Tab-separated table of C-alpha atoms in Angstrom:
chain	number	residue	atom	x	y	z
A	119	MET	CA	-41.399	125.139	-81.030
A	120	ARG	CA	-43.638	126.075	-84.004
A	121	SER	CA	-46.473	128.445	-82.958
A	122	GLN	CA	-49.135	128.208	-85.844
A	123	VAL	CA	-52.409	129.334	-86.072
A	124	THR	CA	-54.776	127.651	-88.903
A	125	VAL	CA	-58.081	128.783	-90.175
A	126	THR	CA	-60.274	126.852	-92.883
A	127	TRP	CA	-63.308	126.766	-94.823
A	128	GLY	CA	-62.909	123.877	-96.148
A	129	GLU	CA	-59.859	122.674	-97.893
A	130	THR	CA	-58.964	125.560	-100.909
A	131	SER	CA	-59.418	127.856	-98.165
A	132	THR	CA	-57.366	127.614	-95.680
A	133	TYR	CA	-55.339	130.749	-93.983
A	134	ARG	CA	-52.261	129.918	-91.877
A	135	PHE	CA	-50.726	132.734	-89.376
A	136	ASP	CA	-46.762	131.996	-88.289
A	137	LEU	CA	-46.679	132.970	-84.868
A	138	GLU	CA	-42.753	132.125	-84.418
A	139	GLU	CA	-41.286	136.279	-84.905
A	140	VAL	CA	-44.595	137.529	-83.541
A	141	GLN	CA	-44.874	139.529	-79.927
A	142	PRO	CA	-46.726	137.166	-77.552
A	143	MET	CA	-49.687	139.047	-76.729
A	144	PRO	CA	-50.854	139.277	-72.806
A	145	HIS	CA	-53.199	136.160	-71.719
A	146	ASP	CA	-55.974	138.654	-70.861
A	147	GLN	CA	-55.508	140.653	-73.321
A	148	ALA	CA	-56.452	137.997	-75.672
A	149	ARG	CA	-59.408	137.245	-73.471
A	150	SER	CA	-59.751	141.203	-73.461
A	151	TRP	CA	-59.079	141.352	-77.378
A	152	LEU	CA	-61.999	138.586	-78.513
A	153	ASP	CA	-64.675	139.501	-76.262
A	154	GLU	CA	-64.207	142.927	-77.798
A	155	GLN	CA	-64.642	141.756	-81.118
A	156	PHE	CA	-67.130	138.925	-79.978
A	157	THR	CA	-69.447	142.340	-78.855
A	158	THR	CA	-68.703	144.064	-82.096
A	159	LEU	CA	-68.992	141.679	-84.732
A	160	GLY	CA	-72.582	140.928	-82.928
A	161	CYS	CA	-71.932	137.269	-82.031
A	162	GLU	CA	-74.129	135.389	-79.943
A	163	PRO	CA	-73.923	132.493	-77.141
A	164	ILE	CA	-73.913	129.327	-79.384
A	165	ARG	CA	-74.929	127.380	-75.734
A	166	LEU	CA	-78.350	127.448	-74.738
A	167	THR	CA	-77.553	127.932	-71.246
A	168	GLY	CA	-75.868	131.340	-72.869
A	169	LYS	CA	-72.449	130.559	-71.124
A	170	VAL	CA	-69.065	131.065	-73.837
A	171	LEU	CA	-66.480	129.362	-73.268
A	172	THR	CA	-62.929	130.848	-74.859
A	173	ALA	CA	-62.780	128.043	-77.567
A	174	ASP	CA	-66.578	129.534	-78.867
A	175	LYS	CA	-65.677	132.731	-78.700
A	176	VAL	CA	-62.833	132.665	-80.987
A	177	LEU	CA	-65.521	129.916	-83.589
A	178	CYS	CA	-67.942	132.844	-83.366
A	179	VAL	CA	-65.372	135.743	-84.292
A	180	ALA	CA	-63.756	133.724	-87.300
A	181	GLN	CA	-67.276	133.707	-88.345
A	182	ALA	CA	-68.694	136.374	-87.364
A	183	ALA	CA	-65.296	138.348	-89.537
A	184	GLY	CA	-65.524	136.281	-92.394
A	185	GLU	CA	-63.236	134.412	-95.011
A	186	GLU	CA	-62.488	138.197	-96.309
A	187	HIS	CA	-60.300	139.074	-93.162
A	188	PHE	CA	-58.422	136.084	-93.394
A	189	ARG	CA	-57.798	136.118	-97.012
A	190	GLU	CA	-57.192	140.161	-97.667
A	191	ALA	CA	-54.252	142.051	-97.225
A	192	ALA	CA	-56.105	144.791	-95.836
A	193	HIS	CA	-57.256	143.207	-93.486
A	194	ARG	CA	-54.095	141.274	-93.024
A	195	GLU	CA	-53.139	143.304	-89.522
A	196	TRP	CA	-56.690	141.832	-87.295
A	197	ALA	CA	-56.424	138.174	-88.846
A	198	MET	CA	-52.825	138.259	-87.360
A	199	THR	CA	-54.214	140.103	-84.110
A	200	PHE	CA	-56.904	136.606	-84.332
A	201	ALA	CA	-53.968	134.722	-84.510
A	202	ARG	CA	-52.094	135.305	-81.499
A	203	ALA	CA	-55.429	137.138	-79.119
A	204	THR	CA	-56.374	133.042	-79.920
A	205	SER	CA	-53.193	131.552	-79.469
A	206	ALA	CA	-52.087	133.503	-76.174
A	207	ALA	CA	-56.307	132.892	-74.600
A	208	LEU	CA	-56.296	129.612	-75.277
A	209	ALA	CA	-52.615	128.938	-73.737
A	210	LYS	CA	-51.777	126.382	-76.882
A	211	PRO	CA	-48.970	127.397	-79.675
A	212	VAL	CA	-50.849	125.819	-82.559
A	213	VAL	CA	-54.763	125.689	-82.740
A	214	SER	CA	-56.551	124.931	-85.791
A	215	VAL	CA	-59.700	126.836	-85.966
A	216	ASP	CA	-61.965	125.007	-88.644
A	217	LEU	CA	-65.155	126.321	-89.128
A	218	VAL	CA	-66.881	123.555	-91.398
A	219	THR	CA	-66.814	121.535	-88.726
A	220	GLN	CA	-67.451	124.460	-86.205
A	221	SER	CA	-63.764	122.800	-84.111
A	222	LEU	CA	-60.992	123.677	-82.627
A	223	GLY	CA	-57.913	121.541	-82.900
A	224	TYR	CA	-54.614	121.793	-80.716
């Protein structure tokens, strides 16, 4: 089964992370990592109720980290951890994070 996370800022800025040969991250560890990044990067809840869904965290963390964290080799380890955490927290082997439309696809 294919396992991949794609993060895109538009047609010319798409980054694919192949997770086939990568050790899966446990679900609770993935949620914890996303929570930590959400706080560290100064993300704010996007819903008026203040409730933060896991999908919202994924979008906010990717947006706050910025495209350079996915593009530059110096941040490759962080980007792979993001991909692993995203796949595990959402319990989906294939995830598309579209920051132009602020949406996730499975």
